[in-house]
Amino acid sequence: MKEANTAIKESSADQPSLQVLTFLLDHEIYGTDISQIQEVLEYIKVTPVPRTPDFMLGVINLRGHVVPVVDLRRQFQMEVSEPTVDTCIVIVEIMVDDESTSMGLLADGVKEVVELEARSITPAPRIGSRIDTKFISGMCEHDDSLIIILNLSKIFSSDEISEVMDSVSSKAAKSIEADSDDSE
């Protein structure tokens, strides 16, 4: 917890504000640094991949690239819900073993991009949060709502990400083989 407090204090001193994309999960507002966001997609069908962690819904084809999609509700042990018209997939870029990787996060809906003053971001309380505080880089009050700012690199262990990426690579290879078989 001391590390999170130090990181927030350092970010407060280094930068006057932080731009955050806010999104909904189970009626709560979460956010992540806009620099990690590649794009936001309307919900599309996700193809399941066998023998992957429970939180991984499957993969989507994003302009010829296979991208894994994870359900943060499952990762945070929230009640799983059916997709609605507001459900979307937030494509983020995370670092895995010093390599940038695209991943989709299922969200109940996207709200907006907000600019938060770094000094107004406080560390997560040690108790009282529905998710593990090691996933939270801070919290901030904005327009009478509390925004929980996620640290995406800590949500999934490197082993979990590696397992997901191995499954995706296997799925992509099979898809390419199937495509070449169809063209013969």
PDB file of C-alpha atoms in Angstrom:
ATOM      1  CA  MET A   1       0.000   0.000   0.000  1.00  0.00           C
ATOM      2  CA  LYS A   2       2.917   2.310   0.720  1.00  0.00           C
ATOM      3  CA  GLU A   3       4.016   1.903  -2.929  1.00  0.00           C
ATOM      4  CA  ALA A   4       0.605   3.050  -4.196  1.00  0.00           C
ATOM      5  CA  ASN A   5       0.662   6.093  -1.890  1.00  0.00           C
ATOM      6  CA  THR A   6       4.169   6.983  -3.031  1.00  0.00           C
ATOM      7  CA  ALA A   7       3.231   6.548  -6.713  1.00  0.00           C
ATOM      8  CA  ILE A   8       0.214   8.822  -6.301  1.00  0.00           C
ATOM      9  CA  LYS A   9       2.249  11.462  -4.466  1.00  0.00           C
ATOM     10  CA  GLU A  10       4.949  11.311  -7.132  1.00  0.00           C
ATOM     11  CA  SER A  11       2.383  11.619  -9.926  1.00  0.00           C
ATOM     12  CA  SER A  12       0.814  14.563  -8.094  1.00  0.00           C
ATOM     13  CA  ALA A  13       4.132  16.376  -8.027  1.00  0.00           C
ATOM     14  CA  ASP A  14       5.066  15.517 -11.619  1.00  0.00           C
ATOM     15  CA  GLN A  15       1.831  16.300 -13.397  1.00  0.00           C
ATOM     16  CA  PRO A  16      -0.996  18.706 -12.666  1.00  0.00           C
ATOM     17  CA  SER A  17      -3.708  16.480 -14.153  1.00  0.00           C
ATOM     18  CA  LEU A  18      -4.525  13.032 -15.441  1.00  0.00           C
ATOM     19  CA  GLN A  19      -6.924  12.229 -18.281  1.00  0.00           C
ATOM     20  CA  VAL A  20      -9.028   9.171 -17.518  1.00  0.00           C
ATOM     21  CA  LEU A  21     -11.552   7.233 -19.579  1.00  0.00           C
ATOM     22  CA  THR A  22     -14.439   6.388 -17.257  1.00  0.00           C
ATOM     23  CA  PHE A  23     -16.632   3.330 -17.657  1.00  0.00           C
ATOM     24  CA  LEU A  24     -19.271   1.440 -15.701  1.00  0.00           C
ATOM     25  CA  LEU A  25     -19.066  -1.929 -14.009  1.00  0.00           C
ATOM     26  CA  ASP A  26     -22.052  -2.964 -11.903  1.00  0.00           C
ATOM     27  CA  HIS A  27     -23.254   0.649 -11.474  1.00  0.00           C
ATOM     28  CA  GLU A  28     -19.853   1.840 -10.210  1.00  0.00           C
ATOM     29  CA  ILE A  29     -17.562   4.197 -12.113  1.00  0.00           C
ATOM     30  CA  TYR A  30     -14.070   3.001 -12.944  1.00  0.00           C
ATOM     31  CA  GLY A  31     -11.391   4.704 -14.952  1.00  0.00           C
ATOM     32  CA  THR A  32      -8.024   4.156 -16.515  1.00  0.00           C
ATOM     33  CA  ASP A  33      -5.365   6.454 -17.886  1.00  0.00           C
ATOM     34  CA  ILE A  34      -6.366   7.532 -21.399  1.00  0.00           C
ATOM     35  CA  SER A  35      -2.838   6.826 -22.655  1.00  0.00           C
ATOM     36  CA  GLN A  36      -3.561   3.086 -22.346  1.00  0.00           C
ATOM     37  CA  ILE A  37      -6.757   3.250 -24.425  1.00  0.00           C
ATOM     38  CA  GLN A  38      -6.581   2.341 -28.106  1.00  0.00           C
ATOM     39  CA  GLU A  39     -10.295   2.512 -28.901  1.00  0.00           C
ATOM     40  CA  VAL A  40     -13.803   1.714 -27.694  1.00  0.00           C
ATOM     41  CA  LEU A  41     -15.932  -0.756 -29.674  1.00  0.00           C
ATOM     42  CA  GLU A  42     -19.616  -1.525 -29.593  1.00  0.00           C
ATOM     43  CA  TYR A  43     -20.146  -4.990 -28.155  1.00  0.00           C
ATOM     44  CA  ILE A  44     -19.530  -7.695 -30.750  1.00  0.00           C
ATOM     45  CA  LYS A  45     -19.712 -11.458 -30.456  1.00  0.00           C
ATOM     46  CA  VAL A  46     -16.692 -12.894 -28.674  1.00  0.00           C
ATOM     47  CA  THR A  47     -15.398 -16.300 -29.787  1.00  0.00           C
ATOM     48  CA  PRO A  48     -14.691 -18.526 -26.760  1.00  0.00           C
ATOM     49  CA  VAL A  49     -11.269 -20.155 -26.460  1.00  0.00           C
ATOM     50  CA  PRO A  50     -11.105 -23.492 -24.612  1.00  0.00           C
ATOM     51  CA  ARG A  51      -8.957 -23.939 -21.506  1.00  0.00           C
ATOM     52  CA  THR A  52      -8.500 -20.277 -20.657  1.00  0.00           C
ATOM     53  CA  PRO A  53      -8.929 -18.558 -17.288  1.00  0.00           C
ATOM     54  CA  ASP A  54     -12.513 -17.929 -16.185  1.00  0.00           C
ATOM     55  CA  PHE A  55     -12.204 -14.164 -16.637  1.00  0.00           C
ATOM     56  CA  MET A  56     -11.328 -14.521 -20.335  1.00  0.00           C
ATOM     57  CA  LEU A  57     -14.426 -14.389 -22.509  1.00  0.00           C
ATOM     58  CA  GLY A  58     -12.563 -15.262 -25.691  1.00  0.00           C
ATOM     59  CA  VAL A  59     -11.206 -13.388 -28.680  1.00  0.00           C
ATOM     60  CA  ILE A  60     -12.344 -10.962 -31.346  1.00  0.00           C
ATOM     61  CA  ASN A  61     -10.920 -10.205 -34.775  1.00  0.00           C
ATOM     62  CA  LEU A  62      -9.921  -6.567 -34.794  1.00  0.00           C
ATOM     63  CA  ARG A  63      -8.879  -5.591 -38.316  1.00  0.00           C
ATOM     64  CA  GLY A  64      -7.034  -8.869 -38.853  1.00  0.00           C
ATOM     65  CA  HIS A  65      -5.558  -9.136 -35.361  1.00  0.00           C
ATOM     66  CA  VAL A  66      -6.803 -11.599 -32.767  1.00  0.00           C
ATOM     67  CA  VAL A  67      -7.432  -9.699 -29.525  1.00  0.00           C
ATOM     68  CA  PRO A  68      -8.317 -11.393 -26.219  1.00  0.00           C
ATOM     69  CA  VAL A  69     -11.342 -10.009 -24.377  1.00  0.00           C
ATOM     70  CA  VAL A  70     -11.618 -10.247 -20.605  1.00  0.00           C
ATOM     71  CA  ASP A  71     -14.568  -9.653 -18.308  1.00  0.00           C
ATOM     72  CA  LEU A  72     -13.541  -7.411 -15.416  1.00  0.00           C
ATOM     73  CA  ARG A  73     -16.737  -8.388 -13.577  1.00  0.00           C
ATOM     74  CA  ARG A  74     -15.450 -11.955 -13.391  1.00  0.00           C
ATOM     75  CA  GLN A  75     -11.937 -10.859 -12.446  1.00  0.00           C
ATOM     76  CA  PHE A  76     -13.362  -8.679  -9.646  1.00  0.00           C
ATOM     77  CA  GLN A  77     -15.792 -11.440  -8.571  1.00  0.00           C
ATOM     78  CA  MET A  78     -18.874  -9.349  -9.367  1.00  0.00           C
ATOM     79  CA  GLU A  79     -22.132 -10.796 -10.586  1.00  0.00           C
ATOM     80  CA  VAL A  80     -21.876 -11.548 -14.320  1.00  0.00           C
ATOM     81  CA  SER A  81     -24.541  -9.939 -16.503  1.00  0.00           C
ATOM     82  CA  GLU A  82     -25.778 -10.306 -20.052  1.00  0.00           C
ATOM     83  CA  PRO A  83     -24.626  -7.693 -22.592  1.00  0.00           C
ATOM     84  CA  THR A  84     -26.960  -4.733 -23.193  1.00  0.00           C
ATOM     85  CA  VAL A  85     -27.059  -2.009 -25.856  1.00  0.00           C
ATOM     86  CA  ASP A  86     -24.606  -0.022 -23.708  1.00  0.00           C
ATOM     87  CA  THR A  87     -22.095  -2.869 -23.291  1.00  0.00           C
ATOM     88  CA  CYS A  88     -18.808  -2.169 -25.031  1.00  0.00           C
ATOM     89  CA  ILE A  89     -15.284  -3.475 -25.380  1.00  0.00           C
ATOM     90  CA  VAL A  90     -12.509  -1.087 -24.396  1.00  0.00           C
ATOM     91  CA  ILE A  91      -9.319  -1.961 -26.258  1.00  0.00           C
ATOM     92  CA  VAL A  92      -6.341  -1.210 -24.036  1.00  0.00           C
ATOM     93  CA  GLU A  93      -2.619  -1.554 -24.406  1.00  0.00           C
ATOM     94  CA  ILE A  94      -0.799  -3.219 -21.522  1.00  0.00           C
ATOM     95  CA  MET A  95       2.799  -4.247 -21.026  1.00  0.00           C
ATOM     96  CA  VAL A  96       3.506  -7.981 -20.762  1.00  0.00           C
ATOM     97  CA  ASP A  97       7.126  -9.041 -20.316  1.00  0.00           C
ATOM     98  CA  ASP A  98       8.283  -5.648 -21.650  1.00  0.00           C
ATOM     99  CA  GLU A  99       6.116  -6.066 -24.750  1.00  0.00           C
ATOM    100  CA  SER A 100       3.033  -4.012 -25.581  1.00  0.00           C
ATOM    101  CA  THR A 101      -0.101  -6.158 -25.924  1.00  0.00           C
ATOM    102  CA  SER A 102      -3.658  -5.259 -26.939  1.00  0.00           C
ATOM    103  CA  MET A 103      -6.503  -6.587 -24.834  1.00  0.00           C
ATOM    104  CA  GLY A 104     -10.229  -5.937 -24.748  1.00  0.00           C
ATOM    105  CA  LEU A 105     -12.017  -5.144 -21.481  1.00  0.00           C
ATOM    106  CA  LEU A 106     -15.750  -5.763 -21.323  1.00  0.00           C
ATOM    107  CA  ALA A 107     -17.532  -2.802 -19.724  1.00  0.00           C
ATOM    108  CA  ASP A 108     -21.210  -2.183 -18.979  1.00  0.00           C
ATOM    109  CA  GLY A 109     -20.842   1.170 -20.702  1.00  0.00           C
ATOM    110  CA  VAL A 110     -18.399   3.996 -21.310  1.00  0.00           C
ATOM    111  CA  LYS A 111     -19.116   7.363 -19.717  1.00  0.00           C
ATOM    112  CA  GLU A 112     -16.579   9.994 -20.740  1.00  0.00           C
ATOM    113  CA  VAL A 113     -13.009  11.178 -20.659  1.00  0.00           C
ATOM    114  CA  VAL A 114     -12.406  13.361 -17.621  1.00  0.00           C
ATOM    115  CA  GLU A 115      -9.431  15.405 -16.554  1.00  0.00           C
ATOM    116  CA  LEU A 116      -8.594  14.894 -12.899  1.00  0.00           C
ATOM    117  CA  GLU A 117      -6.213  17.008 -10.887  1.00  0.00           C
ATOM    118  CA  ALA A 118      -3.465  14.701  -9.650  1.00  0.00           C
ATOM    119  CA  ARG A 119      -3.632  16.230  -6.163  1.00  0.00           C
ATOM    120  CA  SER A 120      -7.323  15.279  -5.882  1.00  0.00           C
ATOM    121  CA  ILE A 121      -6.559  11.577  -6.413  1.00  0.00           C
ATOM    122  CA  THR A 122      -6.344   9.712  -3.120  1.00  0.00           C
ATOM    123  CA  PRO A 123      -5.098   6.204  -2.370  1.00  0.00           C
ATOM    124  CA  ALA A 124      -7.646   3.402  -2.134  1.00  0.00           C
ATOM    125  CA  PRO A 125      -8.832   2.591   1.381  1.00  0.00           C
ATOM    126  CA  ARG A 126      -7.525  -0.654   2.796  1.00  0.00           C
ATOM    127  CA  ILE A 127     -11.066  -1.893   3.462  1.00  0.00           C
ATOM    128  CA  GLY A 128     -14.473  -1.293   2.017  1.00  0.00           C
ATOM    129  CA  SER A 129     -13.767  -1.791  -1.674  1.00  0.00           C
ATOM    130  CA  ARG A 130     -15.357  -4.622  -3.651  1.00  0.00           C
ATOM    131  CA  ILE A 131     -12.116  -5.224  -5.508  1.00  0.00           C
ATOM    132  CA  ASP A 132      -8.594  -5.884  -4.316  1.00  0.00           C
ATOM    133  CA  THR A 133      -6.932  -2.540  -3.594  1.00  0.00           C
ATOM    134  CA  LYS A 134      -3.717  -3.622  -5.327  1.00  0.00           C
ATOM    135  CA  PHE A 135      -5.662  -3.164  -8.601  1.00  0.00           C
ATOM    136  CA  ILE A 136      -6.506   0.453  -7.715  1.00  0.00           C
ATOM    137  CA  SER A 137      -4.050   3.260  -8.365  1.00  0.00           C
ATOM    138  CA  GLY A 138      -6.334   5.816  -6.709  1.00  0.00           C
ATOM    139  CA  MET A 139      -9.805   7.253  -6.227  1.00  0.00           C
ATOM    140  CA  CYS A 140     -11.194  10.646  -7.034  1.00  0.00           C
ATOM    141  CA  GLU A 141     -14.434  12.530  -6.476  1.00  0.00           C
ATOM    142  CA  HIS A 142     -15.712  14.036  -9.741  1.00  0.00           C
ATOM    143  CA  ASP A 143     -19.146  15.616 -10.347  1.00  0.00           C
ATOM    144  CA  ASP A 144     -20.571  14.039  -7.159  1.00  0.00           C
ATOM    145  CA  SER A 145     -19.394  10.564  -8.199  1.00  0.00           C
ATOM    146  CA  LEU A 146     -16.489   8.476  -7.016  1.00  0.00           C
ATOM    147  CA  ILE A 147     -14.141   7.248  -9.753  1.00  0.00           C
ATOM    148  CA  ILE A 148     -12.045   4.174  -8.997  1.00  0.00           C
ATOM    149  CA  ILE A 149      -8.870   4.472 -11.075  1.00  0.00           C
ATOM    150  CA  LEU A 150      -7.557   1.059 -12.082  1.00  0.00           C
ATOM    151  CA  ASN A 151      -3.956   0.007 -12.473  1.00  0.00           C
ATOM    152  CA  LEU A 152      -4.370  -2.299 -15.479  1.00  0.00           C
ATOM    153  CA  SER A 153      -0.897  -3.762 -15.219  1.00  0.00           C
ATOM    154  CA  LYS A 154      -1.713  -5.164 -11.771  1.00  0.00           C
ATOM    155  CA  ILE A 155      -5.170  -6.565 -12.520  1.00  0.00           C
ATOM    156  CA  PHE A 156      -3.818  -9.649 -14.241  1.00  0.00           C
ATOM    157  CA  SER A 157      -0.719 -11.526 -13.185  1.00  0.00           C
ATOM    158  CA  SER A 158       1.970 -11.995 -15.814  1.00  0.00           C
ATOM    159  CA  ASP A 159       1.237 -15.752 -15.675  1.00  0.00           C
ATOM    160  CA  GLU A 160      -2.452 -15.110 -16.410  1.00  0.00           C
ATOM    161  CA  ILE A 161      -1.610 -12.777 -19.290  1.00  0.00           C
ATOM    162  CA  SER A 162       0.905 -15.277 -20.679  1.00  0.00           C
ATOM    163  CA  GLU A 163      -1.714 -18.040 -20.492  1.00  0.00           C
ATOM    164  CA  VAL A 164      -4.255 -15.845 -22.294  1.00  0.00           C
ATOM    165  CA  MET A 165      -1.743 -14.789 -24.958  1.00  0.00           C
ATOM    166  CA  ASP A 166      -0.632 -18.426 -25.515  1.00  0.00           C
ATOM    167  CA  SER A 167      -4.277 -19.419 -25.986  1.00  0.00           C
ATOM    168  CA  VAL A 168      -4.821 -16.519 -28.379  1.00  0.00           C
ATOM    169  CA  SER A 169      -1.691 -17.418 -30.374  1.00  0.00           C
ATOM    170  CA  SER A 170      -2.901 -21.011 -30.643  1.00  0.00           C
ATOM    171  CA  LYS A 171      -6.368 -19.844 -31.731  1.00  0.00           C
ATOM    172  CA  ALA A 172      -4.846 -17.469 -34.321  1.00  0.00           C
ATOM    173  CA  ALA A 173      -2.612 -20.230 -35.725  1.00  0.00           C
ATOM    174  CA  LYS A 174      -5.602 -22.585 -36.078  1.00  0.00           C
ATOM    175  CA  SER A 175      -7.613 -19.813 -37.722  1.00  0.00           C
ATOM    176  CA  ILE A 176      -4.812 -19.149 -40.234  1.00  0.00           C
ATOM    177  CA  GLU A 177      -4.535 -22.884 -40.966  1.00  0.00           C
ATOM    178  CA  ALA A 178      -8.300 -23.083 -41.501  1.00  0.00           C
ATOM    179  CA  ASP A 179      -8.183 -20.076 -43.837  1.00  0.00           C
ATOM    180  CA  SER A 180      -5.390 -21.604 -45.927  1.00  0.00           C
ATOM    181  CA  ASP A 181      -7.248 -24.962 -46.069  1.00  0.00           C
ATOM    182  CA  ASP A 182     -10.361 -23.139 -47.314  1.00  0.00           C
ATOM    183  CA  SER A 183      -8.414 -21.392 -50.084  1.00  0.00           C
ATOM    184  CA  GLU A 184      -7.021 -24.639 -51.515  1.00  0.00           C
TER     185      GLU A 184
END
